[in-house]
């Protein structure tokens, strides 16, 4: 029997990068998976990968800053597959460049908060009531090493939004634990997603490697393996944890 046989999992922001790796990993372990995104071509590619490997998958588009669109995504998922057992709130991103706080525009600040914190909040808000009714559920959120320690070149809005997601997750763990729901958060360091492979110069990659006790940068599959552990019964007595997937670059006591 595979780790997630019989489970239905929805992964937001899973048309590429970390989310796509998580969706593929869950499907390989028997989950029926919902791939989410806004790029329909990219979603179709992930869906084809999963189906080609024998998995069960649907793809659903939704704007995560719109509660109405998230509710529609939930309704479509429940109609086609059933209630969601595992929710990975991965959708988000960095919407501003690193730099001095005063140089950040109000628009960039609001985009960072809306696209990360608000999107995570609204996603959980939609799926949590059903989990409470069923007295069962597993929620995984995604933070970032940027939220784990200050840095003079931090993208401030992004870091603040991700730090708030960590506290949101822990508040959720305390509130929903008595109803049989677990909530944990993964905080990745530099991950070599498709975008980062293109964006980060080779010289910068070498310098980043030196900042990690484990001398390499992370991959989407590193994060997916952590998510699979948290989604499985192997972690059944773990909740409210912030799991640093960071090659040792972040060590918080």
Short mmCIF file of C-alpha atoms in Angstrom, two decimals:
data_model
loop_
_atom_site.label_atom_id
_atom_site.label_comp_id
_atom_site.label_asym_id
_atom_site.label_seq_id
_atom_site.Cartn_x
_atom_site.Cartn_y
_atom_site.Cartn_z
CA UNK A 1 0.00 0.00 0.00
CA UNK A 2 1.29 3.43 -0.93
CA UNK A 3 1.61 6.24 1.61
CA UNK A 4 -1.35 8.33 0.41
CA UNK A 5 -3.66 5.69 -1.07
CA UNK A 6 -7.28 6.79 -0.82
CA UNK A 7 -6.47 10.44 -0.08
CA UNK A 8 -7.53 13.50 -2.06
CA UNK A 9 -4.92 16.26 -2.11
CA UNK A 10 -5.13 19.79 -3.47
CA UNK A 11 -1.90 21.72 -4.02
CA UNK A 12 -2.25 25.39 -4.85
CA UNK A 13 0.36 26.93 -7.12
CA UNK A 14 1.20 23.53 -8.57
CA UNK A 15 1.57 24.34 -12.25
CA UNK A 16 5.36 24.53 -11.84
CA UNK A 17 8.22 24.56 -9.34
CA UNK A 18 7.76 23.38 -5.77
CA UNK A 19 4.01 22.91 -6.10
CA UNK A 20 4.33 20.74 -9.19
CA UNK A 21 6.93 18.56 -7.46
CA UNK A 22 4.60 18.12 -4.47
CA UNK A 23 1.66 17.23 -6.71
CA UNK A 24 3.72 14.64 -8.60
CA UNK A 25 5.06 13.15 -5.36
CA UNK A 26 1.60 12.84 -3.81
CA UNK A 27 0.22 11.21 -6.96
CA UNK A 28 3.10 8.72 -7.01
CA UNK A 29 2.10 7.75 -3.48
CA UNK A 30 -1.52 7.09 -4.43
CA UNK A 31 -3.30 10.38 -3.78
CA UNK A 32 -5.86 11.70 -6.21
CA UNK A 33 -4.50 15.16 -6.88
CA UNK A 34 -5.87 18.57 -7.78
CA UNK A 35 -3.36 20.70 -9.69
CA UNK A 36 -4.03 24.42 -9.38
CA UNK A 37 -2.71 27.49 -11.12
CA UNK A 38 -3.53 30.28 -13.55
CA UNK A 39 -1.33 29.17 -16.45
CA UNK A 40 -3.52 26.57 -18.13
CA UNK A 41 -0.75 25.34 -20.42
CA UNK A 42 1.59 24.73 -17.48
CA UNK A 43 -1.19 23.01 -15.52
CA UNK A 44 -1.91 20.76 -18.47
CA UNK A 45 1.76 19.73 -18.62
CA UNK A 46 1.79 18.72 -14.94
CA UNK A 47 -1.53 16.93 -15.36
CA UNK A 48 -0.15 15.01 -18.34
CA UNK A 49 2.94 13.99 -16.33
CA UNK A 50 0.80 12.62 -13.51
CA UNK A 51 -1.63 10.84 -15.82
CA UNK A 52 1.27 9.41 -17.82
CA UNK A 53 2.59 7.84 -14.62
CA UNK A 54 -0.80 6.28 -13.90
CA UNK A 55 -2.07 8.87 -11.42
CA UNK A 56 -5.51 10.39 -11.00
CA UNK A 57 -5.56 14.18 -11.38
CA UNK A 58 -7.72 17.14 -12.27
CA UNK A 59 -6.60 20.69 -12.99
CA UNK A 60 -8.48 23.73 -11.68
CA UNK A 61 -7.76 27.43 -12.23
CA UNK A 62 -8.55 30.01 -9.53
CA UNK A 63 -7.37 33.42 -8.34
CA UNK A 64 -6.27 32.87 -4.74
CA UNK A 65 -7.01 36.43 -3.64
CA UNK A 66 -10.69 35.86 -4.51
CA UNK A 67 -12.64 33.84 -1.95
CA UNK A 68 -15.42 33.28 -4.50
CA UNK A 69 -13.00 31.67 -6.95
CA UNK A 70 -11.49 29.48 -4.22
CA UNK A 71 -14.98 28.37 -3.19
CA UNK A 72 -15.72 27.50 -6.81
CA UNK A 73 -12.48 25.49 -6.96
CA UNK A 74 -13.49 23.61 -3.81
CA UNK A 75 -16.95 22.88 -5.21
CA UNK A 76 -15.49 21.58 -8.47
CA UNK A 77 -13.01 19.40 -6.59
CA UNK A 78 -15.70 17.91 -4.37
CA UNK A 79 -17.92 17.23 -7.38
CA UNK A 80 -15.21 15.49 -9.42
CA UNK A 81 -13.12 13.77 -6.73
CA UNK A 82 -14.63 14.29 -3.28
CA UNK A 83 -13.72 16.25 -0.14
CA UNK A 84 -10.07 17.28 0.23
CA UNK A 85 -8.09 15.36 2.86
CA UNK A 86 -4.75 17.12 2.32
CA UNK A 87 -4.48 20.81 1.50
CA UNK A 88 -1.11 22.28 0.53
CA UNK A 89 -1.36 26.08 0.48
CA UNK A 90 1.66 26.68 -1.71
CA UNK A 91 0.41 29.47 -3.98
CA UNK A 92 2.32 32.74 -3.68
CA UNK A 93 5.54 34.38 -4.72
CA UNK A 94 7.83 37.37 -4.37
CA UNK A 95 6.28 40.49 -5.86
CA UNK A 96 9.03 43.00 -5.08
CA UNK A 97 12.77 43.32 -5.44
CA UNK A 98 15.07 43.12 -2.40
CA UNK A 99 16.11 46.50 -1.09
CA UNK A 100 15.54 49.21 1.54
CA UNK A 101 12.13 49.23 3.18
CA UNK A 102 11.48 52.87 2.25
CA UNK A 103 12.15 52.13 -1.42
CA UNK A 104 9.30 49.62 -1.60
CA UNK A 105 6.14 50.96 -3.17
CA UNK A 106 2.81 50.64 -1.44
CA UNK A 107 1.61 48.59 -4.42
CA UNK A 108 4.47 46.09 -4.04
CA UNK A 109 3.83 45.80 -0.30
CA UNK A 110 0.14 45.12 -0.81
CA UNK A 111 0.85 42.64 -3.62
CA UNK A 112 3.23 40.70 -1.34
CA UNK A 113 0.71 40.52 1.50
CA UNK A 114 -2.26 39.73 -0.73
CA UNK A 115 -0.46 37.20 -2.93
CA UNK A 116 1.02 35.26 -0.01
CA UNK A 117 -0.68 35.81 3.36
CA UNK A 118 -4.19 36.63 2.16
CA UNK A 119 -4.09 33.86 -0.45
CA UNK A 120 -3.11 31.32 2.23
CA UNK A 121 -5.75 32.60 4.66
CA UNK A 122 -8.56 32.47 2.10
CA UNK A 123 -7.56 29.00 0.89
CA UNK A 124 -7.63 27.61 4.42
CA UNK A 125 -10.86 29.47 5.22
CA UNK A 126 -12.59 27.69 2.34
CA UNK A 127 -11.47 24.13 3.10
CA UNK A 128 -11.29 24.16 6.90
CA UNK A 129 -15.04 23.99 7.72
CA UNK A 130 -15.46 20.71 5.81
CA UNK A 131 -12.42 19.22 7.50
CA UNK A 132 -13.86 20.17 10.89
CA UNK A 133 -17.18 18.55 10.01
CA UNK A 134 -15.37 15.35 9.02
CA UNK A 135 -13.04 15.70 12.04
CA UNK A 136 -10.10 14.94 9.82
CA UNK A 137 -7.69 16.94 7.70
CA UNK A 138 -4.10 17.82 7.01
CA UNK A 139 -3.00 21.33 6.05
CA UNK A 140 0.51 22.23 4.93
CA UNK A 141 1.53 25.83 4.33
CA UNK A 142 4.68 27.14 2.67
CA UNK A 143 6.85 29.85 4.20
CA UNK A 144 10.44 30.74 3.30
CA UNK A 145 13.87 31.06 4.84
CA UNK A 146 13.36 34.80 4.26
CA UNK A 147 10.88 34.67 7.15
CA UNK A 148 13.27 32.84 9.46
CA UNK A 149 16.01 35.42 9.88
CA UNK A 150 16.57 39.07 8.90
CA UNK A 151 18.85 40.04 6.05
CA UNK A 152 19.77 43.50 4.71
CA UNK A 153 18.77 42.44 1.19
CA UNK A 154 15.53 40.75 2.18
CA UNK A 155 12.42 41.38 0.07
CA UNK A 156 10.67 42.88 3.09
CA UNK A 157 7.03 42.48 2.06
CA UNK A 158 7.55 38.85 1.05
CA UNK A 159 9.47 38.04 4.24
CA UNK A 160 6.80 39.62 6.45
CA UNK A 161 3.99 37.81 4.65
CA UNK A 162 5.77 34.47 4.99
CA UNK A 163 6.52 35.06 8.68
CA UNK A 164 2.83 35.75 9.24
CA UNK A 165 1.95 32.48 7.46
CA UNK A 166 4.06 30.63 10.05
CA UNK A 167 2.09 32.12 12.95
CA UNK A 168 -1.18 31.58 11.09
CA UNK A 169 -0.27 27.91 10.73
CA UNK A 170 0.54 27.52 14.41
CA UNK A 171 -2.67 29.29 15.48
CA UNK A 172 -4.54 26.94 13.15
CA UNK A 173 -2.79 23.91 14.66
CA UNK A 174 -3.91 24.94 18.16
CA UNK A 175 -7.47 25.75 17.12
CA UNK A 176 -8.16 22.79 14.85
CA UNK A 177 -6.18 20.04 16.57
CA UNK A 178 -9.12 18.98 18.76
CA UNK A 179 -11.12 18.36 15.55
CA UNK A 180 -8.49 15.95 14.24
CA UNK A 181 -6.78 18.42 11.91
CA UNK A 182 -3.03 18.87 11.69
CA UNK A 183 -1.30 21.98 10.36
CA UNK A 184 2.40 22.35 9.61
CA UNK A 185 4.56 24.73 7.63
CA UNK A 186 7.60 24.19 5.40
CA UNK A 187 10.19 26.98 5.08
CA UNK A 188 12.49 26.35 2.09
CA UNK A 189 15.77 28.14 1.44
CA UNK A 190 17.03 28.79 -2.12
CA UNK A 191 15.35 26.19 -4.33
CA UNK A 192 16.43 25.57 -7.91
CA UNK A 193 13.03 25.90 -9.52
CA UNK A 194 12.75 26.54 -13.24
CA UNK A 195 12.58 30.29 -12.58
CA UNK A 196 15.59 30.33 -10.25
CA UNK A 197 17.66 28.25 -12.65
CA UNK A 198 17.14 30.97 -15.24
CA UNK A 199 17.29 33.95 -12.91
CA UNK A 200 20.29 33.28 -10.63
CA UNK A 201 23.71 33.75 -12.30
CA UNK A 202 26.14 30.83 -12.01
CA UNK A 203 28.53 32.90 -9.90
CA UNK A 204 25.77 33.75 -7.44
CA UNK A 205 24.74 30.10 -7.25
CA UNK A 206 28.30 29.16 -6.26
CA UNK A 207 28.29 31.78 -3.50
CA UNK A 208 24.91 30.59 -2.26
CA UNK A 209 26.16 27.00 -2.09
CA UNK A 210 28.92 28.14 0.29
CA UNK A 211 26.28 29.56 2.66
CA UNK A 212 24.83 26.08 3.23
CA UNK A 213 26.50 23.52 5.53
CA UNK A 214 25.20 20.92 3.09
CA UNK A 215 27.08 22.17 0.07
CA UNK A 216 24.38 22.33 -2.56
CA UNK A 217 21.19 24.23 -3.27
CA UNK A 218 17.79 22.71 -2.78
CA UNK A 219 15.53 21.19 -5.40
CA UNK A 220 11.73 21.13 -5.64
CA UNK A 221 11.96 17.42 -4.86
CA UNK A 222 13.64 18.19 -1.51
CA UNK A 223 10.57 20.20 -0.52
CA UNK A 224 8.22 17.57 -1.95
CA UNK A 225 9.77 14.86 0.22
CA UNK A 226 9.22 17.01 3.32
CA UNK A 227 5.62 17.67 2.28
CA UNK A 228 5.03 13.96 1.71
CA UNK A 229 6.25 13.19 5.23
CA UNK A 230 3.97 15.83 6.75
CA UNK A 231 1.03 14.61 4.63
CA UNK A 232 1.47 11.00 5.69
CA UNK A 233 0.61 9.05 8.80
CA UNK A 234 4.33 8.86 9.54
CA UNK A 235 3.94 12.36 11.03
CA UNK A 236 0.60 11.75 12.74
CA UNK A 237 1.70 13.27 16.08
CA UNK A 238 3.35 16.33 14.54
CA UNK A 239 1.47 19.62 14.28
CA UNK A 240 2.34 23.31 14.52
CA UNK A 241 5.88 22.72 13.27
CA UNK A 242 7.91 25.03 11.02
CA UNK A 243 10.15 22.67 9.06
CA UNK A 244 13.24 24.32 7.60
CA UNK A 245 14.21 22.67 4.32
CA UNK A 246 17.35 24.72 4.06
CA UNK A 247 20.49 22.59 3.89
CA UNK A 248 21.44 23.82 7.36
CA UNK A 249 21.49 27.49 6.34
CA UNK A 250 18.73 28.26 8.84
CA UNK A 251 18.98 26.98 12.39
CA UNK A 252 16.37 28.35 14.78
CA UNK A 253 16.40 27.27 18.42
#
